[in-house]
Amino acid sequence: QDIVAQAQFLDGLCPMLYPDLLSRGIAVDEYSYVYERTWRTLDKLKRGGNEEAFVNPWIQAYKPMNKRRIQNQRQGAVDGGAVGVNAWNNTLNYVDGLFVEE
């Protein structure tokens, strides 16, 4: 997908920005991974002439993720410029307290 070329036609994007490497036992800095990709997505939208488009990425919320790691992804997205996040878990069995601000 060419985000720069499509930017002028978009209100926003909800990309899947999480690494699916954790299921294979590969260590990843969730915060930095999601932060960088959120920032890059916004940059591509801006380069395409759309300063107003939002990014609201999907993050990983299934095992082996725990509450801290999920919140690290969320914070990386927000710090990277996202308006929020969508948490992906195909079982709909989320970590207790995940959606409660502390």
PDB file of N, CA and C in Angstrom:
ATOM      1  N   GLN A   1       0.829  -1.167   0.000  1.00  0.00           N
ATOM      2  CA  GLN A   1       0.000   0.000   0.000  1.00  0.00           C
ATOM      3  C   GLN A   1       0.878   1.235   0.000  1.00  0.00           C
ATOM      4  N   ASP A   2       0.527   2.188  -0.810  1.00  0.00           N
ATOM      5  CA  ASP A   2       1.285   3.425  -0.912  1.00  0.00           C
ATOM      6  C   ASP A   2       0.538   4.514  -0.148  1.00  0.00           C
ATOM      7  N   ILE A   3       0.892   4.683   1.103  1.00  0.00           N
ATOM      8  CA  ILE A   3       0.200   5.635   1.970  1.00  0.00           C
ATOM      9  C   ILE A   3       0.352   7.056   1.459  1.00  0.00           C
ATOM     10  N   VAL A   4       1.529   7.407   0.976  1.00  0.00           N
ATOM     11  CA  VAL A   4       1.758   8.765   0.474  1.00  0.00           C
ATOM     12  C   VAL A   4       0.807   9.068  -0.681  1.00  0.00           C
ATOM     13  N   ALA A   5       0.675   8.143  -1.614  1.00  0.00           N
ATOM     14  CA  ALA A   5      -0.192   8.350  -2.772  1.00  0.00           C
ATOM     15  C   ALA A   5      -1.669   8.380  -2.391  1.00  0.00           C
ATOM     16  N   GLN A   6      -2.055   7.660  -1.357  1.00  0.00           N
ATOM     17  CA  GLN A   6      -3.460   7.577  -0.948  1.00  0.00           C
ATOM     18  C   GLN A   6      -3.855   8.624   0.084  1.00  0.00           C
ATOM     19  N   ALA A   7      -2.888   9.300   0.663  1.00  0.00           N
ATOM     20  CA  ALA A   7      -3.120  10.185   1.804  1.00  0.00           C
ATOM     21  C   ALA A   7      -4.235  11.194   1.584  1.00  0.00           C
ATOM     22  N   GLN A   8      -4.281  11.794   0.418  1.00  0.00           N
ATOM     23  CA  GLN A   8      -5.280  12.843   0.168  1.00  0.00           C
ATOM     24  C   GLN A   8      -6.716  12.326   0.221  1.00  0.00           C
ATOM     25  N   PHE A   9      -6.901  11.021   0.122  1.00  0.00           N
ATOM     26  CA  PHE A   9      -8.236  10.429   0.107  1.00  0.00           C
ATOM     27  C   PHE A   9      -8.646   9.840   1.462  1.00  0.00           C
ATOM     28  N   LEU A  10      -7.786   9.950   2.460  1.00  0.00           N
ATOM     29  CA  LEU A  10      -8.006   9.269   3.737  1.00  0.00           C
ATOM     30  C   LEU A  10      -8.376  10.222   4.867  1.00  0.00           C
ATOM     31  N   ASP A  11      -9.274   9.776   5.724  1.00  0.00           N
ATOM     32  CA  ASP A  11      -9.534  10.480   6.979  1.00  0.00           C
ATOM     33  C   ASP A  11      -8.537  10.017   8.038  1.00  0.00           C
ATOM     34  N   GLY A  12      -8.111   8.770   7.924  1.00  0.00           N
ATOM     35  CA  GLY A  12      -7.169   8.209   8.872  1.00  0.00           C
ATOM     36  C   GLY A  12      -6.869   6.765   8.547  1.00  0.00           C
ATOM     37  N   LEU A  13      -5.975   6.187   9.316  1.00  0.00           N
ATOM     38  CA  LEU A  13      -5.566   4.792   9.135  1.00  0.00           C
ATOM     39  C   LEU A  13      -5.579   4.061  10.476  1.00  0.00           C
ATOM     40  N   CYS A  14      -5.877   2.774  10.417  1.00  0.00           N
ATOM     41  CA  CYS A  14      -5.818   1.893  11.587  1.00  0.00           C
ATOM     42  C   CYS A  14      -4.920   0.705  11.233  1.00  0.00           C
ATOM     43  N   PRO A  15      -3.608   0.955  11.101  1.00  0.00           N
ATOM     44  CA  PRO A  15      -2.708  -0.122  10.694  1.00  0.00           C
ATOM     45  C   PRO A  15      -2.419  -1.094  11.827  1.00  0.00           C
ATOM     46  N   MET A  16      -2.095  -2.314  11.457  1.00  0.00           N
ATOM     47  CA  MET A  16      -1.660  -3.305  12.443  1.00  0.00           C
ATOM     48  C   MET A  16      -0.161  -3.101  12.626  1.00  0.00           C
ATOM     49  N   LEU A  17       0.213  -2.473  13.730  1.00  0.00           N
ATOM     50  CA  LEU A  17       1.603  -2.071  13.933  1.00  0.00           C
ATOM     51  C   LEU A  17       2.392  -2.961  14.868  1.00  0.00           C
ATOM     52  N   TYR A  18       1.770  -3.966  15.416  1.00  0.00           N
ATOM     53  CA  TYR A  18       2.502  -4.778  16.384  1.00  0.00           C
ATOM     54  C   TYR A  18       3.340  -5.852  15.690  1.00  0.00           C
ATOM     55  N   PRO A  19       4.452  -6.220  16.326  1.00  0.00           N
ATOM     56  CA  PRO A  19       5.282  -7.284  15.769  1.00  0.00           C
ATOM     57  C   PRO A  19       4.735  -8.645  16.173  1.00  0.00           C
ATOM     58  N   ASP A  20       4.598  -9.547  15.249  1.00  0.00           N
ATOM     59  CA  ASP A  20       4.148 -10.893  15.591  1.00  0.00           C
ATOM     60  C   ASP A  20       5.353 -11.799  15.811  1.00  0.00           C
ATOM     61  N   LEU A  21       6.409 -11.210  16.302  1.00  0.00           N
ATOM     62  CA  LEU A  21       7.634 -11.967  16.548  1.00  0.00           C
ATOM     63  C   LEU A  21       7.633 -12.609  17.932  1.00  0.00           C
ATOM     64  N   LEU A  22       6.847 -12.061  18.844  1.00  0.00           N
ATOM     65  CA  LEU A  22       6.843 -12.557  20.222  1.00  0.00           C
ATOM     66  C   LEU A  22       6.345 -13.984  20.310  1.00  0.00           C
ATOM     67  N   SER A  23       5.440 -14.366  19.420  1.00  0.00           N
ATOM     68  CA  SER A  23       4.921 -15.733  19.460  1.00  0.00           C
ATOM     69  C   SER A  23       6.002 -16.743  19.091  1.00  0.00           C
ATOM     70  N   ARG A  24       7.079 -16.253  18.487  1.00  0.00           N
ATOM     71  CA  ARG A  24       8.200 -17.128  18.129  1.00  0.00           C
ATOM     72  C   ARG A  24       9.351 -17.015  19.124  1.00  0.00           C
ATOM     73  N   GLY A  25       9.105 -16.289  20.214  1.00  0.00           N
ATOM     74  CA  GLY A  25      10.116 -16.163  21.256  1.00  0.00           C
ATOM     75  C   GLY A  25      11.188 -15.132  20.970  1.00  0.00           C
ATOM     76  N   ILE A  26      10.951 -14.235  20.034  1.00  0.00           N
ATOM     77  CA  ILE A  26      11.928 -13.200  19.699  1.00  0.00           C
ATOM     78  C   ILE A  26      11.617 -11.958  20.531  1.00  0.00           C
ATOM     79  N   ALA A  27      12.612 -11.466  21.263  1.00  0.00           N
ATOM     80  CA  ALA A  27      12.421 -10.299  22.122  1.00  0.00           C
ATOM     81  C   ALA A  27      12.299  -9.033  21.276  1.00  0.00           C
ATOM     82  N   VAL A  28      11.315  -8.204  21.619  1.00  0.00           N
ATOM     83  CA  VAL A  28      11.062  -6.960  20.910  1.00  0.00           C
ATOM     84  C   VAL A  28      10.763  -5.873  21.936  1.00  0.00           C
ATOM     85  N   ASP A  29      11.263  -4.678  21.702  1.00  0.00           N
ATOM     86  CA  ASP A  29      10.907  -3.524  22.523  1.00  0.00           C
ATOM     87  C   ASP A  29       9.580  -2.993  21.985  1.00  0.00           C
ATOM     88  N   GLU A  30       8.487  -3.389  22.625  1.00  0.00           N
ATOM     89  CA  GLU A  30       7.149  -3.068  22.124  1.00  0.00           C
ATOM     90  C   GLU A  30       6.937  -1.567  21.993  1.00  0.00           C
ATOM     91  N   TYR A  31       7.388  -0.805  22.982  1.00  0.00           N
ATOM     92  CA  TYR A  31       7.205   0.645  22.946  1.00  0.00           C
ATOM     93  C   TYR A  31       7.850   1.244  21.696  1.00  0.00           C
ATOM     94  N   SER A  32       9.123   0.976  21.510  1.00  0.00           N
ATOM     95  CA  SER A  32       9.855   1.563  20.383  1.00  0.00           C
ATOM     96  C   SER A  32       9.312   1.093  19.044  1.00  0.00           C
ATOM     97  N   TYR A  33       8.959  -0.164  18.948  1.00  0.00           N
ATOM     98  CA  TYR A  33       8.447  -0.732  17.702  1.00  0.00           C
ATOM     99  C   TYR A  33       7.170  -0.011  17.274  1.00  0.00           C
ATOM    100  N   VAL A  34       6.212   0.117  18.196  1.00  0.00           N
ATOM    101  CA  VAL A  34       4.933   0.749  17.867  1.00  0.00           C
ATOM    102  C   VAL A  34       5.112   2.260  17.695  1.00  0.00           C
ATOM    103  N   TYR A  35       5.933   2.873  18.535  1.00  0.00           N
ATOM    104  CA  TYR A  35       6.197   4.319  18.420  1.00  0.00           C
ATOM    105  C   TYR A  35       6.723   4.669  17.022  1.00  0.00           C
ATOM    106  N   GLU A  36       7.759   3.982  16.617  1.00  0.00           N
ATOM    107  CA  GLU A  36       8.400   4.285  15.332  1.00  0.00           C
ATOM    108  C   GLU A  36       7.436   4.093  14.161  1.00  0.00           C
ATOM    109  N   ARG A  37       6.684   3.027  14.182  1.00  0.00           N
ATOM    110  CA  ARG A  37       5.767   2.761  13.068  1.00  0.00           C
ATOM    111  C   ARG A  37       4.570   3.715  13.058  1.00  0.00           C
ATOM    112  N   THR A  38       4.124   4.139  14.223  1.00  0.00           N
ATOM    113  CA  THR A  38       3.066   5.148  14.283  1.00  0.00           C
ATOM    114  C   THR A  38       3.578   6.457  13.691  1.00  0.00           C
ATOM    115  N   TRP A  39       4.757   6.871  14.129  1.00  0.00           N
ATOM    116  CA  TRP A  39       5.350   8.110  13.637  1.00  0.00           C
ATOM    117  C   TRP A  39       5.564   8.050  12.124  1.00  0.00           C
ATOM    118  N   ARG A  40       6.070   6.930  11.625  1.00  0.00           N
ATOM    119  CA  ARG A  40       6.285   6.772  10.177  1.00  0.00           C
ATOM    120  C   ARG A  40       4.983   6.867   9.388  1.00  0.00           C
ATOM    121  N   THR A  41       3.921   6.268   9.922  1.00  0.00           N
ATOM    122  CA  THR A  41       2.629   6.311   9.242  1.00  0.00           C
ATOM    123  C   THR A  41       2.124   7.745   9.150  1.00  0.00           C
ATOM    124  N   LEU A  42       2.215   8.488  10.250  1.00  0.00           N
ATOM    125  CA  LEU A  42       1.801   9.894  10.232  1.00  0.00           C
ATOM    126  C   LEU A  42       2.664  10.708   9.268  1.00  0.00           C
ATOM    127  N   ASP A  43       3.944  10.433   9.244  1.00  0.00           N
ATOM    128  CA  ASP A  43       4.846  11.136   8.338  1.00  0.00           C
ATOM    129  C   ASP A  43       4.463  10.891   6.881  1.00  0.00           C
ATOM    130  N   LYS A  44       4.114   9.672   6.540  1.00  0.00           N
ATOM    131  CA  LYS A  44       3.704   9.357   5.168  1.00  0.00           C
ATOM    132  C   LYS A  44       2.410  10.075   4.806  1.00  0.00           C
ATOM    133  N   LEU A  45       1.476  10.150   5.752  1.00  0.00           N
ATOM    134  CA  LEU A  45       0.235  10.878   5.503  1.00  0.00           C
ATOM    135  C   LEU A  45       0.534  12.357   5.248  1.00  0.00           C
ATOM    136  N   LYS A  46       1.433  12.936   6.038  1.00  0.00           N
ATOM    137  CA  LYS A  46       1.801  14.347   5.861  1.00  0.00           C
ATOM    138  C   LYS A  46       2.519  14.571   4.541  1.00  0.00           C
ATOM    139  N   ARG A  47       3.417  13.666   4.177  1.00  0.00           N
ATOM    140  CA  ARG A  47       4.118  13.800   2.890  1.00  0.00           C
ATOM    141  C   ARG A  47       3.158  13.704   1.719  1.00  0.00           C
ATOM    142  N   GLY A  48       2.037  13.024   1.938  1.00  0.00           N
ATOM    143  CA  GLY A  48       1.004  12.923   0.913  1.00  0.00           C
ATOM    144  C   GLY A  48       0.064  14.109   0.910  1.00  0.00           C
ATOM    145  N   GLY A  49       0.331  15.090   1.764  1.00  0.00           N
ATOM    146  CA  GLY A  49      -0.458  16.310   1.778  1.00  0.00           C
ATOM    147  C   GLY A  49      -1.642  16.293   2.720  1.00  0.00           C
ATOM    148  N   ASN A  50      -1.692  15.338   3.643  1.00  0.00           N
ATOM    149  CA  ASN A  50      -2.822  15.250   4.559  1.00  0.00           C
ATOM    150  C   ASN A  50      -2.335  15.436   5.994  1.00  0.00           C
ATOM    151  N   GLU A  51      -2.373  16.659   6.458  1.00  0.00           N
ATOM    152  CA  GLU A  51      -1.932  16.991   7.820  1.00  0.00           C
ATOM    153  C   GLU A  51      -2.997  16.635   8.865  1.00  0.00           C
ATOM    154  N   GLU A  52      -4.233  16.413   8.417  1.00  0.00           N
ATOM    155  CA  GLU A  52      -5.357  16.213   9.333  1.00  0.00           C
ATOM    156  C   GLU A  52      -5.682  14.751   9.622  1.00  0.00           C
ATOM    157  N   ALA A  53      -5.124  13.825   8.861  1.00  0.00           N
ATOM    158  CA  ALA A  53      -5.460  12.403   9.017  1.00  0.00           C
ATOM    159  C   ALA A  53      -4.985  11.875  10.369  1.00  0.00           C
ATOM    160  N   PHE A  54      -5.761  10.960  10.920  1.00  0.00           N
ATOM    161  CA  PHE A  54      -5.420  10.351  12.198  1.00  0.00           C
ATOM    162  C   PHE A  54      -4.824   8.955  11.984  1.00  0.00           C
ATOM    163  N   VAL A  55      -4.123   8.483  13.007  1.00  0.00           N
ATOM    164  CA  VAL A  55      -3.645   7.105  13.056  1.00  0.00           C
ATOM    165  C   VAL A  55      -4.142   6.527  14.374  1.00  0.00           C
ATOM    166  N   ASN A  56      -4.778   5.380  14.293  1.00  0.00           N
ATOM    167  CA  ASN A  56      -5.311   4.669  15.457  1.00  0.00           C
ATOM    168  C   ASN A  56      -4.958   3.187  15.264  1.00  0.00           C
ATOM    169  N   PRO A  57      -3.726   2.799  15.617  1.00  0.00           N
ATOM    170  CA  PRO A  57      -3.240   1.468  15.266  1.00  0.00           C
ATOM    171  C   PRO A  57      -3.816   0.329  16.104  1.00  0.00           C
ATOM    172  N   TRP A  58      -3.730  -0.856  15.527  1.00  0.00           N
ATOM    173  CA  TRP A  58      -4.007  -2.096  16.246  1.00  0.00           C
ATOM    174  C   TRP A  58      -2.730  -2.495  16.968  1.00  0.00           C
ATOM    175  N   ILE A  59      -2.865  -2.901  18.230  1.00  0.00           N
ATOM    176  CA  ILE A  59      -1.734  -3.418  18.997  1.00  0.00           C
ATOM    177  C   ILE A  59      -2.035  -4.846  19.406  1.00  0.00           C
ATOM    178  N   GLN A  60      -0.994  -5.561  19.805  1.00  0.00           N
ATOM    179  CA  GLN A  60      -1.116  -6.968  20.182  1.00  0.00           C
ATOM    180  C   GLN A  60      -1.562  -7.083  21.634  1.00  0.00           C
ATOM    181  N   ALA A  61      -2.681  -7.792  21.866  1.00  0.00           N
ATOM    182  CA  ALA A  61      -3.189  -7.971  23.229  1.00  0.00           C
ATOM    183  C   ALA A  61      -3.473  -9.441  23.524  1.00  0.00           C
ATOM    184  N   TYR A  62      -2.704 -10.335  22.936  1.00  0.00           N
ATOM    185  CA  TYR A  62      -2.857 -11.762  23.204  1.00  0.00           C
ATOM    186  C   TYR A  62      -1.530 -12.311  23.683  1.00  0.00           C
ATOM    187  N   LYS A  63      -1.553 -13.516  24.231  1.00  0.00           N
ATOM    188  CA  LYS A  63      -0.330 -14.115  24.770  1.00  0.00           C
ATOM    189  C   LYS A  63       0.747 -14.128  23.704  1.00  0.00           C
ATOM    190  N   PRO A  64       1.966 -13.836  24.087  1.00  0.00           N
ATOM    191  CA  PRO A  64       2.540 -13.760  25.429  1.00  0.00           C
ATOM    192  C   PRO A  64       2.491 -12.371  26.062  1.00  0.00           C
ATOM    193  N   MET A  65       1.623 -11.504  25.615  1.00  0.00           N
ATOM    194  CA  MET A  65       1.542 -10.160  26.175  1.00  0.00           C
ATOM    195  C   MET A  65       0.896 -10.170  27.557  1.00  0.00           C
ATOM    196  N   ASN A  66       1.401  -9.289  28.400  1.00  0.00           N
ATOM    197  CA  ASN A  66       0.779  -9.062  29.698  1.00  0.00           C
ATOM    198  C   ASN A  66       0.379  -7.586  29.753  1.00  0.00           C
ATOM    199  N   LYS A  67      -0.228  -7.174  30.854  1.00  0.00           N
ATOM    200  CA  LYS A  67      -0.744  -5.810  30.955  1.00  0.00           C
ATOM    201  C   LYS A  67       0.346  -4.769  30.713  1.00  0.00           C
ATOM    202  N   ARG A  68       1.501  -4.927  31.300  1.00  0.00           N
ATOM    203  CA  ARG A  68       2.591  -3.961  31.156  1.00  0.00           C
ATOM    204  C   ARG A  68       3.019  -3.832  29.699  1.00  0.00           C
ATOM    205  N   ARG A  69       3.162  -4.958  29.028  1.00  0.00           N
ATOM    206  CA  ARG A  69       3.621  -4.949  27.634  1.00  0.00           C
ATOM    207  C   ARG A  69       2.568  -4.351  26.705  1.00  0.00           C
ATOM    208  N   ILE A  70       1.307  -4.610  26.999  1.00  0.00           N
ATOM    209  CA  ILE A  70       0.231  -4.028  26.200  1.00  0.00           C
ATOM    210  C   ILE A  70       0.203  -2.515  26.414  1.00  0.00           C
ATOM    211  N   GLN A  71       0.358  -2.083  27.652  1.00  0.00           N
ATOM    212  CA  GLN A  71       0.376  -0.650  27.938  1.00  0.00           C
ATOM    213  C   GLN A  71       1.603   0.026  27.320  1.00  0.00           C
ATOM    214  N   ASN A  72       2.730  -0.691  27.236  1.00  0.00           N
ATOM    215  CA  ASN A  72       3.913  -0.138  26.558  1.00  0.00           C
ATOM    216  C   ASN A  72       3.614   0.129  25.084  1.00  0.00           C
ATOM    217  N   GLN A  73       2.911  -0.787  24.445  1.00  0.00           N
ATOM    218  CA  GLN A  73       2.527  -0.585  23.048  1.00  0.00           C
ATOM    219  C   GLN A  73       1.599   0.622  22.922  1.00  0.00           C
ATOM    220  N   ARG A  74       0.609   0.684  23.813  1.00  0.00           N
ATOM    221  CA  ARG A  74      -0.344   1.791  23.786  1.00  0.00           C
ATOM    222  C   ARG A  74       0.374   3.121  23.953  1.00  0.00           C
ATOM    223  N   GLN A  75       1.289   3.180  24.906  1.00  0.00           N
ATOM    224  CA  GLN A  75       2.019   4.424  25.149  1.00  0.00           C
ATOM    225  C   GLN A  75       2.907   4.781  23.964  1.00  0.00           C
ATOM    226  N   GLY A  76       3.525   3.789  23.344  1.00  0.00           N
ATOM    227  CA  GLY A  76       4.336   4.042  22.149  1.00  0.00           C
ATOM    228  C   GLY A  76       3.505   4.630  21.028  1.00  0.00           C
ATOM    229  N   ALA A  77       2.293   4.115  20.851  1.00  0.00           N
ATOM    230  CA  ALA A  77       1.403   4.630  19.809  1.00  0.00           C
ATOM    231  C   ALA A  77       1.016   6.075  20.097  1.00  0.00           C
ATOM    232  N   VAL A  78       0.596   6.349  21.323  1.00  0.00           N
ATOM    233  CA  VAL A  78       0.175   7.701  21.691  1.00  0.00           C
ATOM    234  C   VAL A  78       1.342   8.681  21.589  1.00  0.00           C
ATOM    235  N   ASP A  79       2.513   8.280  22.084  1.00  0.00           N
ATOM    236  CA  ASP A  79       3.692   9.146  22.002  1.00  0.00           C
ATOM    237  C   ASP A  79       4.116   9.376  20.552  1.00  0.00           C
ATOM    238  N   GLY A  80       3.821   8.418  19.687  1.00  0.00           N
ATOM    239  CA  GLY A  80       4.142   8.547  18.269  1.00  0.00           C
ATOM    240  C   GLY A  80       3.135   9.377  17.490  1.00  0.00           C
ATOM    241  N   GLY A  81       2.039   9.782  18.164  1.00  0.00           N
ATOM    242  CA  GLY A  81       1.062  10.652  17.532  1.00  0.00           C
ATOM    243  C   GLY A  81      -0.298  10.040  17.271  1.00  0.00           C
ATOM    244  N   ALA A  82      -0.525   8.820  17.714  1.00  0.00           N
ATOM    245  CA  ALA A  82      -1.823   8.168  17.508  1.00  0.00           C
ATOM    246  C   ALA A  82      -2.899   8.819  18.368  1.00  0.00           C
ATOM    247  N   VAL A  83      -4.141   8.746  17.903  1.00  0.00           N
ATOM    248  CA  VAL A  83      -5.271   9.268  18.676  1.00  0.00           C
ATOM    249  C   VAL A  83      -5.758   8.245  19.703  1.00  0.00           C
ATOM    250  N   GLY A  84      -5.316   7.018  19.594  1.00  0.00           N
ATOM    251  CA  GLY A  84      -5.704   5.923  20.478  1.00  0.00           C
ATOM    252  C   GLY A  84      -5.224   4.624  19.881  1.00  0.00           C
ATOM    253  N   VAL A  85      -5.727   3.514  20.374  1.00  0.00           N
ATOM    254  CA  VAL A  85      -5.344   2.206  19.848  1.00  0.00           C
ATOM    255  C   VAL A  85      -6.547   1.280  19.816  1.00  0.00           C
ATOM    256  N   ASN A  86      -6.420   0.245  19.012  1.00  0.00           N
ATOM    257  CA  ASN A  86      -7.328  -0.896  19.006  1.00  0.00           C
ATOM    258  C   ASN A  86      -6.505  -2.078  19.497  1.00  0.00           C
ATOM    259  N   ALA A  87      -7.036  -2.852  20.430  1.00  0.00           N
ATOM    260  CA  ALA A  87      -6.297  -3.983  20.983  1.00  0.00           C
ATOM    261  C   ALA A  87      -6.791  -5.284  20.345  1.00  0.00           C
ATOM    262  N   TRP A  88      -5.897  -5.997  19.676  1.00  0.00           N
ATOM    263  CA  TRP A  88      -6.234  -7.217  18.948  1.00  0.00           C
ATOM    264  C   TRP A  88      -6.025  -8.442  19.818  1.00  0.00           C
ATOM    265  N   ASN A  89      -7.099  -9.199  20.016  1.00  0.00           N
ATOM    266  CA  ASN A  89      -7.057 -10.482  20.694  1.00  0.00           C
ATOM    267  C   ASN A  89      -8.196 -11.312  20.123  1.00  0.00           C
ATOM    268  N   ASN A  90      -7.878 -12.308  19.315  1.00  0.00           N
ATOM    269  CA  ASN A  90      -8.920 -13.063  18.616  1.00  0.00           C
ATOM    270  C   ASN A  90      -9.793 -13.911  19.535  1.00  0.00           C
ATOM    271  N   THR A  91      -9.398 -14.085  20.789  1.00  0.00           N
ATOM    272  CA  THR A  91     -10.219 -14.848  21.727  1.00  0.00           C
ATOM    273  C   THR A  91     -11.170 -13.951  22.526  1.00  0.00           C
ATOM    274  N   LEU A  92     -10.968 -12.643  22.444  1.00  0.00           N
ATOM    275  CA  LEU A  92     -11.711 -11.659  23.241  1.00  0.00           C
ATOM    276  C   LEU A  92     -11.518 -11.868  24.738  1.00  0.00           C
ATOM    277  N   ASN A  93     -10.422 -12.513  25.099  1.00  0.00           N
ATOM    278  CA  ASN A  93     -10.087 -12.760  26.494  1.00  0.00           C
ATOM    279  C   ASN A  93      -8.935 -11.824  26.861  1.00  0.00           C
ATOM    280  N   TYR A  94      -9.287 -10.615  27.300  1.00  0.00           N
ATOM    281  CA  TYR A  94      -8.293  -9.583  27.572  1.00  0.00           C
ATOM    282  C   TYR A  94      -7.805  -9.631  29.012  1.00  0.00           C
ATOM    283  N   VAL A  95      -6.628  -9.102  29.240  1.00  0.00           N
ATOM    284  CA  VAL A  95      -6.020  -9.024  30.564  1.00  0.00           C
ATOM    285  C   VAL A  95      -6.902  -8.161  31.466  1.00  0.00           C
ATOM    286  N   ASP A  96      -7.147  -8.616  32.707  1.00  0.00           N
ATOM    287  CA  ASP A  96      -7.951  -7.847  33.655  1.00  0.00           C
ATOM    288  C   ASP A  96      -7.384  -6.451  33.850  1.00  0.00           C
ATOM    289  N   GLY A  97      -8.259  -5.459  33.827  1.00  0.00           N
ATOM    290  CA  GLY A  97      -7.850  -4.081  34.077  1.00  0.00           C
ATOM    291  C   GLY A  97      -7.169  -3.398  32.915  1.00  0.00           C
ATOM    292  N   LEU A  98      -7.126  -4.042  31.766  1.00  0.00           N
ATOM    293  CA  LEU A  98      -6.411  -3.484  30.618  1.00  0.00           C
ATOM    294  C   LEU A  98      -6.958  -2.136  30.195  1.00  0.00           C
ATOM    295  N   PHE A  99      -8.255  -1.956  30.249  1.00  0.00           N
ATOM    296  CA  PHE A  99      -8.865  -0.739  29.743  1.00  0.00           C
ATOM    297  C   PHE A  99      -9.213   0.262  30.837  1.00  0.00           C
ATOM    298  N   VAL A 100      -8.593   0.090  31.990  1.00  0.00           N
ATOM    299  CA  VAL A 100      -8.836   0.994  33.107  1.00  0.00           C
ATOM    300  C   VAL A 100      -7.585   1.838  33.316  1.00  0.00           C
ATOM    301  N   GLU A 101      -7.757   3.146  33.311  1.00  0.00           N
ATOM    302  CA  GLU A 101      -6.628   4.044  33.582  1.00  0.00           C
ATOM    303  C   GLU A 101      -6.265   3.964  35.057  1.00  0.00           C
ATOM    304  N   GLU A 102      -4.979   3.922  35.326  1.00  0.00           N
ATOM    305  CA  GLU A 102      -4.517   3.867  36.719  1.00  0.00           C
ATOM    306  C   GLU A 102      -3.880   5.173  37.114  1.00  0.00           C
TER     307      GLU A 102
END
